Structure formats: C-alpha cells, structure tokens
Coordinates of C-alpha atoms and ligand atoms in Angstrom, one line a residue:
M1 CA 118.1 -25.4 157.6
S2 CA 120.4 -23.9 160.8
F3 CA 122.6 -25.0 162.9
D4 CA 121.6 -27.0 165.9
V5 CA 125.0 -27.7 167.4
Q6 CA 123.5 -30.0 170.3
A7 CA 122.0 -32.3 167.6
I8 CA 125.5 -32.7 165.7
R9 CA 127.4 -33.0 169.0
A10 CA 124.9 -36.1 169.7
Q11 CA 126.5 -37.7 166.8
F12 CA 129.9 -38.1 167.9
P13 CA 130.2 -40.8 170.6
I14 CA 133.5 -40.3 171.6
L15 CA 132.4 -36.5 173.0
A16 CA 129.8 -38.2 175.8
Q17 CA 132.5 -39.2 178.2
Q18 CA 134.5 -37.6 180.8
I19 CA 137.9 -37.5 181.5
N20 CA 139.7 -36.9 184.4
G21 CA 136.3 -36.4 186.4
N22 CA 135.1 -33.6 184.0
P23 CA 133.6 -33.9 180.8
L24 CA 135.8 -33.8 177.8
V25 CA 136.5 -30.4 175.9
Y26 CA 138.3 -31.6 172.8
L27 CA 140.2 -28.7 171.8
D28 CA 142.5 -30.8 169.5
N29 CA 141.0 -30.8 166.0
G30 CA 143.9 -29.2 164.3
A31 CA 145.4 -32.3 165.4
T32 CA 142.7 -35.0 164.4
T33 CA 139.0 -34.4 164.4
Q34 CA 136.4 -36.7 165.5
K35 CA 134.1 -39.1 163.9
P36 CA 130.5 -39.0 163.6
D37 CA 128.3 -42.1 163.6
A38 CA 127.4 -41.8 159.9
V39 CA 131.5 -43.0 159.4
I40 CA 131.8 -45.5 162.3
D41 CA 128.8 -47.1 160.8
A42 CA 129.7 -46.9 156.8
I43 CA 133.4 -48.6 158.1
S44 CA 131.6 -51.4 159.7
N45 CA 129.1 -52.0 157.4
F46 CA 131.5 -51.9 154.3
Y47 CA 133.5 -55.2 156.9
R48 CA 130.7 -56.7 158.1
H49 CA 129.6 -56.6 154.0
D50 CA 131.1 -55.8 151.2
N51 CA 135.4 -56.0 152.2
S52 CA 137.1 -57.2 149.2
N53 CA 139.9 -56.3 147.0
V54 CA 139.4 -53.5 144.5
H55 CA 139.8 -53.6 140.7
R56 CA 140.7 -57.3 140.4
G57 CA 137.9 -60.3 141.3
A58 CA 135.8 -61.6 139.0
H59 CA 132.7 -61.4 142.1
T60 CA 130.1 -59.2 143.5
L61 CA 132.1 -58.6 146.7
S62 CA 134.9 -57.2 144.4
D63 CA 131.9 -55.7 141.8
R64 CA 130.7 -53.7 145.4
A65 CA 134.2 -52.5 147.0
T66 CA 134.9 -51.5 143.5
S67 CA 132.0 -49.2 142.8
A68 CA 132.1 -47.5 146.5
F69 CA 135.8 -47.3 146.2
E70 CA 135.3 -45.6 143.0
Q71 CA 132.6 -43.6 143.9
A72 CA 134.3 -42.6 147.0
R73 CA 136.7 -41.1 144.2
V74 CA 134.0 -39.2 142.9
A75 CA 132.8 -38.1 146.3
V76 CA 136.4 -36.4 146.8
Q77 CA 136.2 -34.7 143.5
G78 CA 132.8 -33.0 144.3
L79 CA 134.1 -31.7 147.8
L80 CA 137.0 -30.3 145.8
N81 CA 134.3 -29.7 142.6
A82 CA 137.6 -30.6 140.8
G83 CA 136.7 -30.9 136.8
S84 CA 137.4 -34.9 136.7
S85 CA 137.8 -37.5 139.3
D86 CA 140.3 -39.0 136.9
E87 CA 142.5 -35.8 138.9
I88 CA 141.9 -37.4 142.3
I89 CA 144.6 -39.9 143.6
W90 CA 144.5 -41.8 146.9
T91 CA 147.3 -40.7 149.5
K92 CA 147.5 -41.6 153.4
G93 CA 147.4 -38.4 153.5
T94 CA 148.9 -35.0 153.2
T95 CA 152.2 -36.0 154.1
E96 CA 152.0 -38.6 151.5
S97 CA 150.8 -35.9 149.1
V98 CA 153.5 -33.9 149.6
N99 CA 156.0 -36.0 149.3
L100 CA 154.3 -37.7 145.6
V101 CA 154.4 -34.3 144.3
A102 CA 157.9 -33.3 145.1
F103 CA 159.5 -36.6 144.6
S104 CA 157.7 -37.4 140.8
W105 CA 156.9 -33.6 139.7
G106 CA 160.6 -32.4 141.8
Q107 CA 162.9 -34.8 140.4
A108 CA 161.6 -35.0 136.8
N109 CA 161.5 -31.1 136.5
L110 CA 163.9 -29.1 139.1
K111 CA 167.4 -28.6 138.2
P112 CA 170.4 -26.6 139.8
G113 CA 169.1 -22.9 140.1
D114 CA 166.0 -23.3 140.2
R115 CA 163.6 -22.5 143.6
V116 CA 160.7 -23.5 145.4
L117 CA 158.8 -21.4 147.4
V118 CA 157.8 -22.5 150.6
S119 CA 156.4 -20.2 153.8
A120 CA 157.6 -19.5 157.0
M121 CA 154.3 -20.9 158.5
E122 CA 154.5 -24.3 156.9
H123 CA 154.0 -27.8 158.9
H124 CA 157.4 -29.6 158.3
A125 CA 155.1 -31.4 155.8
N126 CA 155.5 -29.0 153.3
I127 CA 158.7 -28.3 153.8
V128 CA 160.8 -31.5 154.4
P129 CA 159.7 -33.5 151.2
W130 CA 161.0 -30.4 149.3
Q131 CA 164.6 -30.3 151.1
L132 CA 165.1 -34.2 150.6
V133 CA 164.3 -33.0 146.4
C134 CA 166.1 -30.4 145.9
A135 CA 169.5 -32.1 147.7
K136 CA 169.2 -34.6 145.2
T137 CA 168.4 -32.0 142.0
G138 CA 170.4 -28.7 143.5
A139 CA 167.4 -26.7 143.4
E140 CA 166.9 -24.4 146.6
V141 CA 164.3 -24.4 149.2
V142 CA 163.4 -20.7 149.9
P143 CA 161.2 -19.6 153.0
I144 CA 158.3 -16.6 152.3
P145 CA 159.1 -14.4 155.1
V146 CA 156.1 -14.3 157.5
T147 CA 154.8 -10.7 159.1
D148 CA 154.9 -10.5 163.2
A149 CA 151.0 -11.3 163.1
G150 CA 151.6 -14.4 161.6
E151 CA 150.5 -13.2 158.1
L152 CA 152.5 -14.2 155.2
D153 CA 154.4 -11.2 153.2
L154 CA 152.7 -10.9 150.2
E155 CA 155.7 -7.7 149.5
A156 CA 158.0 -10.1 150.2
L157 CA 156.4 -13.1 147.8
D158 CA 156.0 -10.4 144.9
G159 CA 160.0 -10.0 145.5
L160 CA 161.0 -13.3 145.2
L161 CA 158.8 -14.1 142.5
D162 CA 160.8 -14.5 139.3
E163 CA 161.8 -16.9 136.2
R164 CA 164.2 -19.2 139.0
V165 CA 161.0 -19.8 140.8
K166 CA 159.4 -23.2 139.5
F167 CA 157.1 -24.8 142.0
V168 CA 155.3 -22.3 145.3
S169 CA 153.8 -24.7 147.8
I170 CA 151.9 -23.2 150.6
V171 CA 149.8 -23.9 153.2
H172 CA 145.9 -23.0 153.0
V173 CA 145.5 -22.4 156.7
S174 CA 148.3 -22.6 159.4
N175 CA 148.0 -25.3 161.6
A176 CA 150.0 -23.3 164.0
L177 CA 148.7 -20.1 164.4
G178 CA 145.4 -20.6 162.0
T179 CA 146.2 -17.8 159.4
V180 CA 144.2 -18.5 156.6
N181 CA 146.3 -17.7 153.4
P182 CA 145.2 -15.9 149.9
V183 CA 145.9 -18.4 148.2
A184 CA 144.1 -17.4 145.2
E185 CA 145.8 -14.9 145.0
I186 CA 149.3 -16.2 146.1
I187 CA 148.4 -18.7 142.8
A188 CA 147.8 -15.8 140.2
R189 CA 151.2 -14.4 141.5
A190 CA 153.0 -17.5 141.1
H191 CA 151.7 -18.6 137.2
R192 CA 152.6 -15.3 136.4
V193 CA 156.3 -16.1 136.2
G194 CA 155.2 -19.6 135.4
A195 CA 155.3 -21.6 138.5
L196 CA 153.2 -24.1 139.3
V197 CA 151.4 -24.1 143.2
M198 CA 150.6 -26.7 145.7
V199 CA 148.2 -25.6 148.1
D200 CA 148.3 -28.0 151.9
G201 CA 144.9 -27.9 152.6
A202 CA 144.8 -30.0 155.5
Q203 CA 143.3 -27.1 157.9
A204 CA 141.2 -25.9 155.5
V205 CA 138.7 -28.3 154.2
A206 CA 136.9 -28.8 157.3
H207 CA 136.2 -25.4 157.1
F208 CA 135.5 -23.6 154.2
D209 CA 134.0 -24.5 150.6
L210 CA 136.7 -25.6 148.0
D211 CA 136.7 -24.8 144.5
M212 CA 139.7 -26.0 142.4
Q213 CA 138.6 -24.8 139.0
A214 CA 138.2 -21.4 140.5
L215 CA 141.4 -21.2 142.4
D216 CA 143.1 -22.2 138.8
C217 CA 145.1 -25.0 141.5
D218 CA 148.0 -27.4 140.3
F219 CA 147.7 -29.4 143.3
Y220 CA 145.9 -29.6 146.4
T221 CA 145.3 -31.8 149.1
F222 CA 144.3 -32.8 151.9
S223 CA 144.0 -35.8 155.3
G224 CA 140.3 -37.4 156.1
H225 CA 141.3 -37.4 159.4
K226 CA 141.0 -34.0 159.9
L227 CA 137.3 -33.7 158.4
F228 CA 135.7 -36.4 160.4
G229 CA 137.1 -39.7 158.6
P230 CA 139.8 -42.2 158.9
T231 CA 143.4 -41.6 159.1
G232 CA 145.0 -43.5 156.7
I233 CA 143.2 -42.0 153.8
G234 CA 143.7 -38.8 151.9
A235 CA 143.6 -37.4 148.6
L236 CA 145.7 -35.0 146.3
Y237 CA 144.1 -33.2 143.5
G238 CA 146.2 -32.6 140.3
K239 CA 145.7 -30.9 136.7
M240 CA 144.9 -34.0 134.5
A241 CA 147.9 -32.6 131.7
L242 CA 150.5 -32.4 135.0
L243 CA 149.7 -35.8 136.6
E244 CA 149.9 -37.3 132.6
A245 CA 153.5 -35.8 132.2
M246 CA 154.5 -37.2 135.9
P247 CA 156.7 -40.1 136.5
P248 CA 154.9 -42.9 138.9
F249 CA 156.2 -42.2 142.4
M250 CA 155.8 -45.4 143.9
G251 CA 155.8 -49.3 141.9
G252 CA 153.8 -51.9 141.9
G253 CA 150.6 -54.0 141.0
E254 CA 147.8 -52.3 140.0
M255 CA 149.6 -49.3 138.6
I256 CA 151.1 -50.8 135.7
E257 CA 149.7 -51.7 132.0
T258 CA 151.9 -54.4 131.1
V259 CA 154.9 -55.7 132.8
S260 CA 158.3 -57.4 130.9
F261 CA 161.6 -57.3 131.4
E262 CA 162.3 -55.2 128.3
Q263 CA 159.9 -52.9 128.8
T264 CA 157.1 -51.9 131.5
T265 CA 154.3 -49.5 130.9
F266 CA 152.0 -47.6 133.6
N267 CA 148.5 -47.7 134.0
R268 CA 146.6 -44.5 133.3
V269 CA 145.4 -41.7 135.9
P270 CA 145.3 -42.2 138.6
Y271 CA 146.2 -45.6 138.7
K272 CA 149.6 -44.8 138.5
F273 CA 150.2 -43.1 141.2
E274 CA 147.9 -45.9 143.3
P275 CA 150.6 -49.0 143.5
G276 CA 149.3 -51.6 145.7
T277 CA 146.3 -52.7 147.5
P278 CA 144.9 -48.7 148.8
N279 CA 143.0 -47.9 152.1
I280 CA 139.2 -49.1 150.5
A281 CA 137.5 -48.7 154.2
G282 CA 139.0 -45.2 154.5
A283 CA 137.9 -44.0 151.2
V284 CA 134.7 -46.0 152.1
G285 CA 134.8 -43.9 155.5
L286 CA 136.1 -41.0 154.1
A287 CA 133.6 -40.7 151.4
A288 CA 130.6 -40.7 154.3
A289 CA 132.5 -38.0 156.2
I290 CA 132.1 -36.2 153.2
T291 CA 128.2 -37.1 152.7
W292 CA 127.8 -36.4 156.1
F293 CA 129.6 -33.3 155.9
N294 CA 127.8 -32.2 152.6
G295 CA 124.5 -32.7 154.3
L296 CA 125.0 -29.9 156.8
D297 CA 123.8 -26.2 156.1
R298 CA 127.7 -25.1 155.4
A299 CA 126.9 -21.1 155.9
A300 CA 125.3 -21.8 159.1
M301 CA 128.2 -23.8 159.9
M302 CA 130.8 -21.3 159.0
A303 CA 128.9 -18.8 160.8
H304 CA 128.7 -20.7 164.0
E305 CA 132.1 -21.7 163.6
Q306 CA 133.6 -18.0 163.1
A307 CA 131.3 -17.0 166.2
V308 CA 133.1 -19.5 167.8
L309 CA 136.6 -18.5 167.2
D310 CA 135.6 -14.9 167.5
Y311 CA 134.1 -15.3 171.0
A312 CA 137.7 -17.5 172.1
V313 CA 140.0 -14.7 171.0
E314 CA 137.8 -11.8 172.7
C315 CA 138.1 -13.9 175.7
A316 CA 141.6 -14.5 174.8
H317 CA 142.3 -10.8 174.6
N318 CA 140.8 -10.1 178.0
Y319 CA 143.1 -12.7 179.9
P320 CA 145.4 -11.6 182.1
G321 CA 148.8 -12.8 181.3
L322 CA 147.9 -14.5 178.2
T323 CA 149.7 -13.6 174.6
L324 CA 148.3 -14.9 171.8
I325 CA 150.9 -15.9 169.4
G326 CA 149.5 -15.3 165.7
Q327 CA 147.3 -12.6 165.3
A328 CA 146.6 -12.3 162.0
D329 CA 143.1 -11.0 160.0
Q330 CA 141.6 -13.8 158.5
R331 CA 141.7 -16.8 160.9
A332 CA 140.1 -20.3 161.4
G333 CA 140.1 -22.8 163.7
V334 CA 142.9 -22.0 165.8
L335 CA 143.5 -20.3 168.9
S336 CA 147.6 -20.8 170.0
F337 CA 149.2 -18.9 172.8
V338 CA 151.3 -18.8 175.6
L339 CA 150.8 -18.2 179.3
D340 CA 153.4 -15.5 180.5
G341 CA 155.9 -17.8 183.2
S342 CA 154.8 -21.2 182.3
H343 CA 155.9 -24.1 179.7
P344 CA 153.2 -24.8 177.3
H345 CA 153.6 -28.3 177.8
D346 CA 152.5 -27.6 181.6
V347 CA 149.7 -25.8 180.4
G348 CA 148.8 -28.7 178.4
T349 CA 149.0 -31.6 181.2
L350 CA 147.1 -29.5 183.8
L351 CA 144.0 -28.7 181.4
D352 CA 143.8 -32.1 180.3
Q353 CA 143.4 -33.1 184.1
Q354 CA 140.6 -31.0 183.9
G355 CA 139.0 -32.7 180.6
V356 CA 140.3 -30.3 178.5
A357 CA 142.3 -31.5 175.3
V358 CA 144.6 -29.1 173.9
R359 CA 148.0 -29.3 172.0
T360 CA 151.4 -28.4 172.9
G361 CA 154.2 -28.0 171.4
S362 CA 155.8 -26.9 168.0
H363 CA 152.9 -27.9 166.2
C364 CA 155.2 -29.8 163.3
A365 CA 156.0 -26.0 162.4
M366 CA 159.5 -25.6 164.3
P367 CA 160.1 -22.4 161.6
I368 CA 157.0 -20.4 162.3
M369 CA 158.2 -20.4 165.7
S370 CA 161.3 -19.6 165.8
R371 CA 160.2 -16.5 163.3
L372 CA 157.8 -15.4 166.2
G373 CA 160.1 -16.0 169.4
V374 CA 158.5 -18.7 171.0
S375 CA 159.5 -22.3 171.7
G376 CA 155.9 -23.7 171.5
T377 CA 152.6 -23.0 171.9
V378 CA 149.4 -24.2 174.0
R379 CA 146.6 -24.8 170.6
A380 CA 143.0 -24.9 171.2
S381 CA 141.7 -26.1 168.1
F382 CA 138.0 -26.1 167.2
A383 CA 135.6 -28.4 164.9
L384 CA 132.2 -27.6 164.1
Y385 CA 130.9 -29.7 167.6
N386 CA 132.8 -26.5 169.6
T387 CA 130.9 -24.1 171.9
R388 CA 131.0 -21.1 173.4
E389 CA 130.4 -23.5 176.8
D390 CA 133.7 -25.2 175.7
V391 CA 135.6 -21.7 175.0
D392 CA 134.1 -21.1 178.8
A393 CA 135.7 -24.9 179.9
L394 CA 138.5 -24.2 178.9
F395 CA 139.2 -20.4 180.4
A396 CA 137.4 -21.8 183.5
A397 CA 140.3 -24.6 183.5
L398 CA 143.0 -22.0 182.7
D399 CA 142.1 -19.7 186.1
K400 CA 142.7 -23.5 187.9
V401 CA 146.3 -23.8 185.9
K402 CA 146.7 -20.1 187.1
L403 CA 146.4 -21.3 191.0
F404 CA 148.3 -24.0 190.4
L405 CA 151.3 -22.7 188.6
F406 CA 152.0 -19.5 190.1
Ligands
LIG1 C1 148.3 -31.9 159.7 C2 149.0 -31.3 158.7 C3 149.6 -31.9 157.6 C4 150.3 -33.6 158.1 O1 149.0 -34.4 157.4 P1 148.9 -35.8 157.6 O2 147.6 -35.9 158.0 O3 149.5 -36.1 159.6 O4 149.4 -36.6 156.6 C5 150.0 -31.2 156.7 N1 150.1 -29.8 157.0 C6 149.0 -29.5 157.8 C7 149.0 -27.7 157.7 C8 148.4 -30.1 159.1 O5 147.4 -29.5 159.7

C-alpha cells in the first residue's frame, strides 16, 4: 500500500467546494477534522436501519443497536491497545473525560497540601476542571514550565516531582504549538513518586499509533471529531483497578444495579460512568472512522503528514515578517505563527476570503500564549488529506494578505 492522497481527498465530500470563489483549503483540523463518506454513511445507515436504544430492549433493533454500540467500544480498545474494552468509557469528548477524572478521582483522593501538575501548554479543558476540583479539595494546581521553544521543561518537571504530587495531567500534542510531549518518559517519572498520569490525546490520535499498555498510562482521552468521526462522542481509557475504585461522576439510569431509597448500588465499569442514553449514533460513526483509519497504510500516512508539515515549516522559515510560535524538535500537525505588524484575526479573515480556513486567537490555551509573549496566533493545522499544494495556497494567500494590510 502507499498513500494516495488524492484518492483519500475524494472520500471527503466537503473538501470539494469553493469558498468565496476559491477552492477550499481546510487547515483547521486542530479544531475539528472533516468526515469521510464511510462515516457519513455509517451514521445515516444506523438511523435508516438500526436505530433503537441500547441495553434495554427485548427486540431486534435494540439488539442490533446494542451490538453496534459495544463493537464500537471494541474498536476504541483496538485503537488504543487497551487491555480490555471494559476500560473504555464513552464520553462527549476530551473535555468531559477530564472532568470525569478530575471530579470522580480528584474529589475522592485529593486533600489539602496535595498537588496536581499540568503543563503550561495545556488546553483550558485540562486546566479548569483541575482548578475547580482543587478549589473544593484544598489541593493545588501547579504548572510545569515550558521552554522558549515551546517544549516541556523536563528538568523543571523533575524539580516539581515529589511526594506532594498525586496527579499529573499532560497534553500529548499541543493544539496551540504542535509540540509532541515525551509522554512515556513523563509517565515513568511521575510513577516513580507514586503519581497517576492522565494524557490528553485530542491532537495525537489522528497522527500516531497509540498503545496504552506499552505507555503504562493511567488515563488517556480523545475526541471522536478530531479523528474523522462525529462530534459529541469521545472516549476515556482508564486502568480497570483505578476505574473500579472511583465513585460515579453522574447519576441516572444505566449506571445502577439496583435503586432503592435505602441503598443504591452501581453497575460495573464501564457502565458505572455512563448514565442515561448514550450517543449511540456517535459511537457507530466513530467506529466507522476507526475502521476507515485502520484501513490506511499508517507508516505511509505518517510519512506524508511529516513531509507536508516539514514543507510548511520550511516555507515559514523563509517567509519575511513571519514568526513561528513554538519551535519544538518534535512537532505534529500544527503551524502556529504571527505576521509582524498584523493582528491574527485580520489575517484569518483575509485568508478566509481566499478560501483558506485557519484558526486564530489563543486556541483555548491562554497560559501558553502569555508564556510565549503573544496574545494569539494564526494556526494552520493539518490532517492526512492536506497536501503541499495546500501549503502553497496558504503562503500565496499570505502574500495577498500582506499586500492588503501593508
Ligand atoms: C480539542 C481539544 C480539547 C477539547 O476537546 P473537546 O472535543 O472540545 O472536548 C482538549 N485538549 C486538546 C489538546 C484539544 O485539542
């Protein structure tokens, strides 16, 4: 197999359109990825043929929906190489997963004097839940410093890791800078002081092979919509012993075994964490995305993505008046920059007029923006369907932005 990017693009109907009279160049994959026909069809087929509630009906459609829903869990297990599909909990996405762990594990285990480390490059979704829980428990959120290049300061991490640290929650790939963090190393170091580790894989899952067992990760999470799947569905991986010891995060139907006013007992993991009717069609769509993704030649895909990003970085280095924000050695999927003398938002609007979709602003990561001395950036973020031609289109459009602005 090799990586035929044009054949892949042809499977994404949304890409074949004009925006403001120009071919769409979609470079906002860090915010969400587009969906291939396989995913759109799977969701449509589910609603046309199999739709029903799960785990409760005494009829054929409910059996079909339940089986598709549970097979989707197995697909996520395979994607993450988790030891058991029972270690996969459905959530709305990364944000809900972090809240689940922060509130369920944190409220049961954190006490005054304890510390939770997060990095200075986290998405707000991996900062604010910990701040909320620490405000309730008296524990403290402490940021792990980031270097000027936008890399995690591992020496500073070593200095912070002591017996006060009970939990480390860290992003795998920064959505603001593209920095790839050495998560295996961070997990090993945190475990040496007895701390648990959660990894926010929202930006990693579409770019790398993942292996929970090799990483010895305690918790890992991602959002389906950043892996060519639908919005509103994501997954939390957790080690079974940890999940079993954690109290429920939300209450309702499905997550209980028996309910009475004397005593309510809870269902087993993963159902203990899945109250109410889940996003069944979302799980079916995500399973289709994973099956589609697994059908690609992964090594060829990674080589293609690296070549496109390297080319973008090279163009950026040669572009007058452009400053890259984040210069980490290991990067994936993201080119974050500012143009001298211009506001990122103006650049984004002028790019859109030429059909180039990027994101501008602080990318839900205000602390890293202030650490690196910018209020925001222009972010071009790449997926497997992007090409060198997309990069050329971005820089040609930037030429026109400059003519307009200066
Ligand atoms: C997108 C993103 C999130 C939040 O994901 P949601 O799907 O909005 O819940 C968290 N962390 C990172 C690194 C992200 O890129």
